[in-house]
Short mmCIF file of C-alpha atoms and ligand atoms in Angstrom, two decimals:
data_model
loop_
_atom_site.label_atom_id
_atom_site.label_comp_id
_atom_site.label_asym_id
_atom_site.label_seq_id
_atom_site.Cartn_x
_atom_site.Cartn_y
_atom_site.Cartn_z
CA MET A 193 9.41 -19.46 5.33
CA ASP A 194 7.72 -21.98 3.23
CA TRP A 195 6.96 -22.18 -0.47
CA GLY A 196 3.42 -20.93 -0.19
CA PHE A 197 4.55 -17.85 1.76
CA LYS A 198 7.24 -17.04 -0.76
CA ASN A 199 4.87 -17.59 -3.66
CA ARG A 200 2.47 -15.16 -2.23
CA LEU A 201 5.10 -12.59 -1.57
CA ASN A 202 6.46 -12.91 -5.12
CA LYS A 203 2.95 -12.41 -6.44
CA VAL A 204 2.36 -9.21 -4.44
CA LEU A 205 5.73 -7.70 -5.33
CA PRO A 206 6.98 -9.52 -8.53
CA GLY A 207 9.68 -6.95 -8.71
CA ILE A 208 11.53 -8.78 -5.80
CA SER A 209 12.53 -11.60 -8.02
CA SER A 210 12.81 -9.67 -11.23
CA GLY A 211 14.92 -6.96 -9.81
CA LYS A 212 12.46 -4.34 -10.88
CA GLY A 213 9.91 -2.24 -8.98
CA SER A 214 6.30 -3.33 -8.36
CA VAL A 215 3.00 -1.42 -8.65
CA MET A 216 0.47 -2.14 -5.82
CA PHE A 217 -2.80 -0.34 -6.51
CA ALA A 218 -4.35 0.96 -3.22
CA ILE A 219 -8.16 1.41 -2.99
CA ASP A 220 -8.73 0.85 0.67
CA HIS A 221 -9.45 4.49 1.43
CA GLY A 222 -13.21 4.11 2.17
CA TYR A 223 -12.46 2.16 5.38
CA PHE A 224 -11.92 5.29 7.19
CA MET A 225 -12.78 8.02 4.66
CA GLY A 226 -16.15 6.70 3.54
CA PRO A 227 -17.14 7.86 0.04
CA THR A 228 -13.96 8.61 -1.82
CA SER A 229 -13.74 10.39 -5.15
CA GLY A 230 -12.83 7.88 -7.88
CA LEU A 231 -13.90 4.77 -5.99
CA GLU A 232 -17.69 5.13 -6.45
CA ASN A 233 -18.04 2.43 -8.92
CA PRO A 234 -15.10 -0.06 -8.66
CA VAL A 235 -16.35 -2.31 -11.55
CA GLN A 236 -16.36 0.62 -13.92
CA ASN A 237 -13.50 2.76 -12.56
CA ILE A 238 -10.99 0.29 -11.07
CA VAL A 239 -11.37 -3.18 -12.70
CA PRO A 240 -10.29 -1.98 -16.17
CA LEU A 241 -7.00 -0.86 -14.59
CA LEU A 242 -6.09 -4.08 -12.94
CA PRO A 243 -4.03 -5.52 -15.87
CA PHE A 244 -1.62 -2.82 -15.19
CA ALA A 245 -1.29 -3.40 -11.30
CA ASP A 246 0.76 -6.09 -9.73
CA SER A 247 -1.46 -6.35 -6.83
CA LEU A 248 -4.59 -4.70 -5.47
CA MET A 249 -5.02 -3.51 -1.80
CA LEU A 250 -8.54 -3.11 -0.60
CA SER A 251 -11.03 -3.89 2.20
CA ARG A 252 -13.08 -7.10 2.46
CA GLY A 253 -16.41 -5.23 1.73
CA ILE A 254 -15.27 -3.94 -1.54
CA LEU A 255 -13.60 -7.18 -2.58
CA ASN A 256 -16.68 -9.20 -1.64
CA TYR A 257 -19.25 -7.02 -3.34
CA SER A 258 -17.51 -4.85 -5.92
CA ILE A 259 -14.75 -6.79 -7.49
CA PRO A 260 -15.50 -9.77 -9.80
CA ASN A 261 -14.24 -13.03 -8.57
CA ASP A 262 -12.57 -13.99 -11.91
CA ILE A 263 -9.69 -11.50 -11.66
CA SER A 264 -6.13 -12.87 -11.49
CA THR A 265 -4.77 -9.80 -9.62
CA PRO A 266 -3.21 -10.84 -6.32
CA ILE A 267 -5.16 -9.28 -3.33
CA VAL A 268 -3.68 -7.57 -0.31
CA LEU A 269 -6.51 -7.42 2.19
CA ARG A 270 -6.73 -4.63 4.72
CA VAL A 271 -7.42 -6.31 8.05
CA SER A 272 -7.10 -3.44 10.48
CA SER A 273 -9.83 -0.78 10.93
CA GLY A 274 -11.87 0.85 13.69
CA ASN A 275 -11.57 4.59 13.03
CA SER A 276 -12.99 7.36 10.80
CA ILE A 277 -11.85 10.74 9.61
CA LEU A 278 -14.30 12.27 12.01
CA ASN A 279 -12.02 11.40 14.85
CA GLU A 280 -9.11 13.71 16.03
CA ASP A 281 -7.00 10.73 16.83
CA MET A 282 -6.85 8.26 13.95
CA SER A 283 -4.86 5.67 15.68
CA ASN A 284 -7.52 3.54 17.42
CA GLU A 285 -7.38 0.63 15.04
CA LYS A 286 -7.56 -3.10 15.74
CA LEU A 287 -7.62 -6.42 13.82
CA CYS A 288 -11.05 -6.58 12.45
CA VAL A 289 -10.91 -9.30 9.81
CA SER A 290 -10.20 -12.90 10.74
CA LEU A 291 -7.34 -14.78 9.04
CA GLU A 292 -9.83 -17.49 8.33
CA GLU A 293 -11.75 -15.25 6.16
CA ALA A 294 -8.70 -13.87 4.54
CA VAL A 295 -7.76 -17.46 3.58
CA ARG A 296 -11.34 -18.05 2.22
CA MET A 297 -10.98 -14.98 0.21
CA ASN A 298 -7.75 -16.25 -1.36
CA VAL A 299 -5.66 -13.31 -0.48
CA SER A 300 -1.96 -13.10 -1.15
CA ALA A 301 -1.14 -10.76 1.78
CA VAL A 302 -2.71 -8.84 4.62
CA ALA A 303 -2.24 -5.20 5.51
CA PHE A 304 -2.38 -3.53 9.00
CA SER A 305 -1.84 0.06 10.07
CA ILE A 306 0.55 0.71 12.93
CA TYR A 307 0.57 4.13 14.56
CA VAL A 308 4.05 4.93 15.98
CA GLY A 309 4.02 7.90 18.31
CA ALA A 310 0.31 8.06 18.45
CA GLU A 311 -2.24 7.56 21.29
CA HIS A 312 -2.96 3.93 20.43
CA GLU A 313 0.76 2.99 19.58
CA HIS A 314 0.80 0.16 22.02
CA GLN A 315 -2.50 -1.35 20.81
CA THR A 316 -1.60 -1.21 17.20
CA LEU A 317 1.88 -2.68 17.78
CA THR A 318 0.75 -5.59 19.82
CA GLU A 319 -2.12 -6.36 17.62
CA PHE A 320 0.26 -6.23 14.68
CA SER A 321 2.57 -8.61 16.27
CA LYS A 322 -0.24 -11.16 16.96
CA LEU A 323 -1.37 -10.74 13.43
CA VAL A 324 2.09 -11.69 12.22
CA ASN A 325 1.99 -14.85 14.48
CA GLU A 326 -1.16 -16.03 12.92
CA ALA A 327 -0.50 -14.92 9.38
CA HIS A 328 2.92 -16.65 9.24
CA SER A 329 1.39 -19.87 10.61
CA LEU A 330 -0.82 -19.87 7.47
CA GLY A 331 2.01 -18.72 5.11
CA ILE A 332 0.44 -15.32 4.45
CA PRO A 333 2.78 -12.25 4.18
CA VAL A 334 1.97 -9.16 6.23
CA LEU A 335 2.24 -5.63 4.98
CA ALA A 336 2.70 -2.98 7.71
CA VAL A 337 1.22 0.40 6.83
CA THR A 338 3.22 2.79 8.94
CA ALA A 339 1.58 5.96 10.14
CA VAL A 340 3.14 8.31 12.64
CA GLY A 341 1.48 10.41 15.29
CA LYS A 342 -0.49 13.45 14.14
CA ASP A 343 2.18 15.96 15.63
CA MET A 344 5.08 14.08 14.21
CA ALA A 345 6.70 15.21 10.88
CA ARG A 346 6.72 12.79 8.02
CA ASP A 347 10.53 12.95 8.02
CA LEU A 348 13.40 10.43 7.96
CA ARG A 349 13.62 10.28 11.77
CA TYR A 350 10.04 9.35 12.50
CA LEU A 351 9.32 7.30 9.27
CA SER A 352 12.46 5.31 9.68
CA LEU A 353 11.57 4.65 13.33
CA ALA A 354 8.19 3.35 12.40
CA SER A 355 9.50 1.30 9.48
CA ARG A 356 12.23 -0.36 11.49
CA ILE A 357 9.82 -1.22 14.25
CA ALA A 358 7.50 -2.81 11.78
CA ALA A 359 10.16 -4.98 10.35
CA GLU A 360 11.55 -5.89 13.86
CA LEU A 361 7.97 -7.02 14.70
CA GLY A 362 7.76 -9.27 11.69
CA ALA A 363 6.43 -7.23 8.73
CA ASP A 364 7.32 -8.72 5.32
CA ILE A 365 6.68 -5.40 3.47
CA VAL A 366 6.69 -1.93 4.89
CA LYS A 367 4.70 0.85 3.48
CA THR A 368 5.64 4.28 4.28
CA TYR A 369 6.03 7.76 2.85
CA HIS A 370 8.90 9.14 0.77
CA CYS A 371 10.94 11.67 2.56
CA GLU A 372 14.29 13.43 2.24
CA ASP A 373 17.20 10.98 2.55
CA PHE A 374 14.82 8.09 1.97
CA ASP A 375 17.72 5.94 0.92
CA LYS A 376 18.71 5.87 4.67
CA LEU A 377 15.32 4.59 5.64
CA VAL A 378 15.61 1.83 3.13
CA ASP A 379 19.16 1.04 4.33
CA SER A 380 17.83 0.61 7.90
CA CYS A 381 14.87 -1.49 7.01
CA PRO A 382 15.59 -5.18 6.34
CA VAL A 383 12.44 -5.91 4.40
CA PRO A 384 11.13 -4.53 1.05
CA VAL A 385 9.76 -0.91 1.34
CA ILE A 386 7.06 0.54 -0.82
CA ILE A 387 5.74 4.08 -0.87
CA ALA A 388 2.19 5.51 -0.56
CA GLY A 389 1.29 8.13 -3.05
CA GLY A 390 -0.43 10.48 -0.54
CA LYS A 391 -2.89 13.13 -1.39
CA LYS A 392 -3.58 13.89 -5.13
CA ILE A 393 -0.78 15.88 -6.72
CA SER A 394 -0.22 16.80 -10.34
CA GLU A 395 0.41 13.65 -12.66
CA LEU A 396 4.03 14.71 -13.32
CA ASP A 397 4.90 15.32 -9.67
CA ALA A 398 3.41 11.90 -8.72
CA LEU A 399 5.50 10.30 -11.42
CA LYS A 400 8.63 12.21 -10.19
CA LEU A 401 7.80 10.98 -6.58
CA ALA A 402 7.68 7.35 -7.87
CA GLU A 403 10.93 7.90 -9.67
CA LYS A 404 12.71 9.13 -6.65
CA ALA A 405 11.49 6.47 -4.44
CA ILE A 406 12.83 3.76 -6.76
CA LYS A 407 16.11 5.54 -7.21
CA ASP A 408 16.33 5.61 -3.51
CA GLY A 409 15.81 1.95 -3.12
CA ALA A 410 12.05 1.38 -2.69
CA ASN A 411 10.76 -1.86 -4.02
CA GLY A 412 7.80 -0.22 -5.50
CA VAL A 413 4.77 1.97 -4.82
CA ASP A 414 1.37 1.39 -3.23
CA MET A 415 -0.37 4.18 -4.95
CA GLY A 416 -4.06 5.13 -4.79
CA ARG A 417 -5.37 8.57 -5.22
CA ASN A 418 -2.75 9.63 -7.64
CA ILE A 419 -4.02 6.89 -9.87
CA PHE A 420 -7.79 6.69 -9.48
CA GLN A 421 -8.16 10.47 -9.06
CA ALA A 422 -5.98 11.30 -12.03
CA GLN A 423 -7.51 13.01 -15.10
CA ASP A 424 -7.15 9.74 -16.90
CA PRO A 425 -6.67 6.85 -14.46
CA MET A 426 -5.86 4.24 -17.20
CA LYS A 427 -3.09 6.51 -18.76
CA MET A 428 -1.81 7.24 -15.27
CA ILE A 429 -1.44 3.68 -14.15
CA LYS A 430 0.35 2.82 -17.31
CA ALA A 431 2.74 5.84 -16.80
CA VAL A 432 3.34 4.81 -13.15
CA ARG A 433 4.11 1.24 -14.40
CA SER A 434 6.46 2.83 -17.02
CA VAL A 435 8.47 4.50 -14.27
CA VAL A 436 8.37 1.84 -11.50
CA VAL A 437 8.48 -1.40 -13.42
CA ASP A 438 10.11 -0.45 -16.75
CA GLY A 439 12.61 2.00 -15.27
CA ASN A 440 11.77 4.88 -17.66
CA SER A 441 12.08 8.46 -16.53
CA SER A 442 9.20 10.44 -15.12
CA MET A 443 9.50 12.94 -17.97
CA GLU A 444 9.44 10.32 -20.59
CA SER A 445 6.52 8.55 -18.99
CA TYR A 446 4.61 11.74 -18.58
CA SER A 447 5.18 12.81 -22.33
CA LYS A 448 3.70 9.32 -23.26
CA PHE A 449 0.83 9.88 -20.82
CA LEU A 450 0.08 13.19 -22.69
CA GLU A 451 0.36 11.65 -26.10
CA ASP A 452 -1.63 8.38 -25.89
C1 5RP B 668 -4.71 4.41 3.76
C2 5RP B 668 -3.76 3.57 2.95
C3 5RP B 668 -3.69 3.84 1.43
O1 5RP B 668 -3.83 2.63 0.91
C4 5RP B 668 -2.41 4.38 1.21
O2 5RP B 668 -2.29 5.65 1.80
C5 5RP B 668 -2.07 4.56 -0.29
O3 5RP B 668 -2.89 5.32 -0.95
P1 5RP B 668 -2.45 6.77 -1.47
O4 5RP B 668 -1.52 6.63 -2.51
O5 5RP B 668 -3.76 7.39 -1.91
O6 5RP B 668 -1.86 7.43 -0.25
O7 5RP B 668 -3.15 2.75 3.48
O8 5RP B 668 -4.57 4.21 5.02
#
């Protein structure tokens, strides 16, 4: 891989070179969920949090129209879409943003969801592989967002299957969910692994989740709802950073969250 590729990857996950964890902040939920609590006004609610995020994951519409173009936060652009929460089967996604546009938007990485074990598994895996061809030819790292079929448990067996497949197909970063024996998933996945936060849980539980993931070998978090839907998103992103980047315990970081 060339210098540009490595430079972009280091920007997105600076913890790779510093040996620490990284905080990717995910706000792409509206691409299939529509209006999402906490994301109504990105300039007001999201932009002030950016100094505490290593990178920002979002869709092109929100980047174009809701994020000022003078920010320095590296961008991870979601390039797959094509479904909504109204569908029983959520796996019918394709590549919907051109790499030419991604380059014009000066993104540091692109993100694509693969659905292993779901109705459209083949479509998402082949589209993903083609995306890797094109993105790598431009020196752009690819983040695989791993989703598993709706009847499949989010457990080690299925999540490690999806993660390893993503890496085999050329993913540079894999995003998955934390699960029991997560260290085994990390061991079987040759590229950096980051975890999604999932649905909103208590602030302390979200910090404990981040702590466990880092202890199990994750390279960071790609957290959304547990930050932007927190009681105090600014305090929460600082607390997540305290756990993931500074290596403080979840309890210590939570106590500070309550004090500040
Ligand atoms: C949606 C996504 C989200 O970015 C991902 O799930 C992270 O957000 P959260 O922490 O809210 O789960 O990829 O498809």
